[in-house]
Amino acid sequence: MSEFFTFLSTLVVCSTLIFNVTLVLLALPPSKLREVGIECVKWGVVAGLVVLTFSPLDLLPGLPIDDLVYIIGAILTGKSAFGSREKRRLYDEIEMAELRQRAKGAGDVHSQN
């Protein structure tokens, strides 16, 4: 029984840590750090839901409904994490294009003098 309480206390500590990190990241102004952090938290939630799927803890003992909810939650959160990654990569490409354009424009100004 002591292993169960050790597992439960570890689960509570990890969940609290993820929750607190999420609150801090949501309080930050929009930035790359915030986007990367939220994406990492989403992947952490996916990992936690997958672990809960195979753990002996059940919300409804004897019924696989809670495992189905964990799997659906993991799939939806993973899809959201992939969407965040694609959005972040798109913003990075746009930013690089703007920087190249500025560098090209700055090179023309210096060559005219």
Short mmCIF file of C-alpha atoms in Angstrom, two decimals:
data_model
loop_
_atom_site.label_atom_id
_atom_site.label_comp_id
_atom_site.label_asym_id
_atom_site.label_seq_id
_atom_site.Cartn_x
_atom_site.Cartn_y
_atom_site.Cartn_z
CA MET A 1 0.00 0.00 0.00
CA SER A 2 2.93 2.34 0.64
CA GLU A 3 3.93 2.06 -3.06
CA PHE A 4 0.49 3.31 -4.03
CA PHE A 5 0.78 6.37 -1.79
CA THR A 6 4.30 7.04 -3.09
CA PHE A 7 2.96 6.88 -6.64
CA LEU A 8 0.02 9.08 -5.72
CA SER A 9 2.21 11.70 -4.04
CA THR A 10 4.56 11.74 -7.05
CA LEU A 11 1.57 12.16 -9.35
CA VAL A 12 0.23 15.06 -7.28
CA VAL A 13 3.63 16.79 -7.18
CA CYS A 14 4.13 16.44 -10.95
CA SER A 15 0.60 17.63 -11.70
CA THR A 16 1.05 20.63 -9.43
CA LEU A 17 4.35 21.46 -11.09
CA ILE A 18 2.84 21.30 -14.59
CA PHE A 19 -0.12 23.42 -13.46
CA ASN A 20 2.14 26.09 -11.93
CA VAL A 21 4.41 26.22 -14.98
CA THR A 22 1.34 26.59 -17.20
CA LEU A 23 0.06 29.50 -15.11
CA VAL A 24 3.44 31.26 -15.30
CA LEU A 25 3.65 30.73 -19.07
CA LEU A 26 0.13 32.04 -19.60
CA ALA A 27 0.99 35.15 -17.58
CA LEU A 28 3.97 35.95 -19.83
CA PRO A 29 3.49 38.34 -22.74
CA PRO A 30 3.41 36.68 -26.17
CA SER A 31 6.96 35.58 -26.96
CA LYS A 32 8.93 32.64 -28.30
CA LEU A 33 9.62 31.45 -24.76
CA ARG A 34 5.90 31.35 -24.02
CA GLU A 35 5.08 29.47 -27.22
CA VAL A 36 7.82 26.88 -26.68
CA GLY A 37 6.91 26.50 -23.01
CA ILE A 38 3.22 25.96 -23.71
CA GLU A 39 4.11 23.42 -26.39
CA CYS A 40 6.31 21.54 -23.88
CA VAL A 41 3.50 21.60 -21.30
CA LYS A 42 1.13 20.13 -23.91
CA TRP A 43 3.59 17.30 -24.56
CA GLY A 44 3.88 16.77 -20.80
CA VAL A 45 0.11 16.46 -20.55
CA VAL A 46 0.12 13.94 -23.40
CA ALA A 47 2.76 11.88 -21.58
CA GLY A 48 0.77 12.07 -18.34
CA LEU A 49 -2.43 10.94 -20.03
CA VAL A 50 -0.65 8.02 -21.68
CA VAL A 51 0.79 6.98 -18.30
CA LEU A 52 -2.68 7.25 -16.73
CA THR A 53 -4.08 5.01 -19.45
CA PHE A 54 -1.80 2.16 -18.36
CA SER A 55 -1.82 2.93 -14.64
CA PRO A 56 -3.94 0.99 -12.15
CA LEU A 57 -5.76 4.19 -11.12
CA ASP A 58 -9.30 4.25 -12.49
CA LEU A 59 -12.01 6.83 -12.05
CA LEU A 60 -14.60 4.12 -12.59
CA PRO A 61 -13.18 0.75 -11.47
CA GLY A 62 -14.04 -2.11 -13.77
CA LEU A 63 -15.07 0.10 -16.68
CA PRO A 64 -12.68 1.08 -19.48
CA ILE A 65 -14.49 4.39 -20.07
CA ASP A 66 -11.90 6.44 -18.19
CA ASP A 67 -9.08 4.87 -20.23
CA LEU A 68 -10.94 5.86 -23.38
CA VAL A 69 -11.21 9.44 -22.08
CA TYR A 70 -7.45 9.46 -21.35
CA ILE A 71 -6.66 8.24 -24.87
CA ILE A 72 -8.98 10.79 -26.51
CA GLY A 73 -7.51 13.55 -24.35
CA ALA A 74 -3.96 12.51 -25.28
CA ILE A 75 -4.81 12.48 -28.99
CA LEU A 76 -6.48 15.90 -28.88
CA THR A 77 -3.70 17.44 -26.81
CA GLY A 78 -1.07 15.95 -29.13
CA LYS A 79 -2.90 17.39 -32.12
CA SER A 80 -2.93 20.78 -30.41
CA ALA A 81 0.81 20.49 -29.67
CA PHE A 82 1.53 19.71 -33.33
CA GLY A 83 -0.58 22.74 -34.32
CA SER A 84 1.39 24.95 -31.94
CA ARG A 85 4.65 23.66 -33.41
CA GLU A 86 3.53 24.39 -36.97
CA LYS A 87 2.35 27.87 -36.00
CA ARG A 88 5.66 28.60 -34.28
CA ARG A 89 7.63 27.38 -37.31
CA LEU A 90 5.52 29.56 -39.61
CA TYR A 91 6.21 32.61 -37.44
CA ASP A 92 9.93 31.77 -37.47
CA GLU A 93 9.91 31.59 -41.28
CA ILE A 94 8.09 34.93 -41.53
CA GLU A 95 10.54 36.52 -39.11
CA MET A 96 13.54 35.17 -41.04
CA ALA A 97 12.11 36.49 -44.32
CA GLU A 98 11.65 39.94 -42.77
CA LEU A 99 15.22 39.89 -41.41
CA ARG A 100 16.60 38.88 -44.81
CA GLN A 101 14.63 41.68 -46.44
CA ARG A 102 15.98 44.20 -43.92
CA ALA A 103 19.52 42.93 -44.42
CA LYS A 104 19.13 43.17 -48.18
CA GLY A 105 17.78 46.72 -47.85
CA ALA A 106 20.57 47.72 -45.45
CA GLY A 107 23.18 46.33 -47.86
CA ASP A 108 21.80 48.52 -50.66
CA VAL A 109 21.97 51.63 -48.48
CA HIS A 110 25.62 51.02 -47.58
CA SER A 111 26.65 50.27 -51.16
CA GLN A 112 25.20 53.59 -52.40
CA ASN A 113 27.43 55.64 -50.07
#
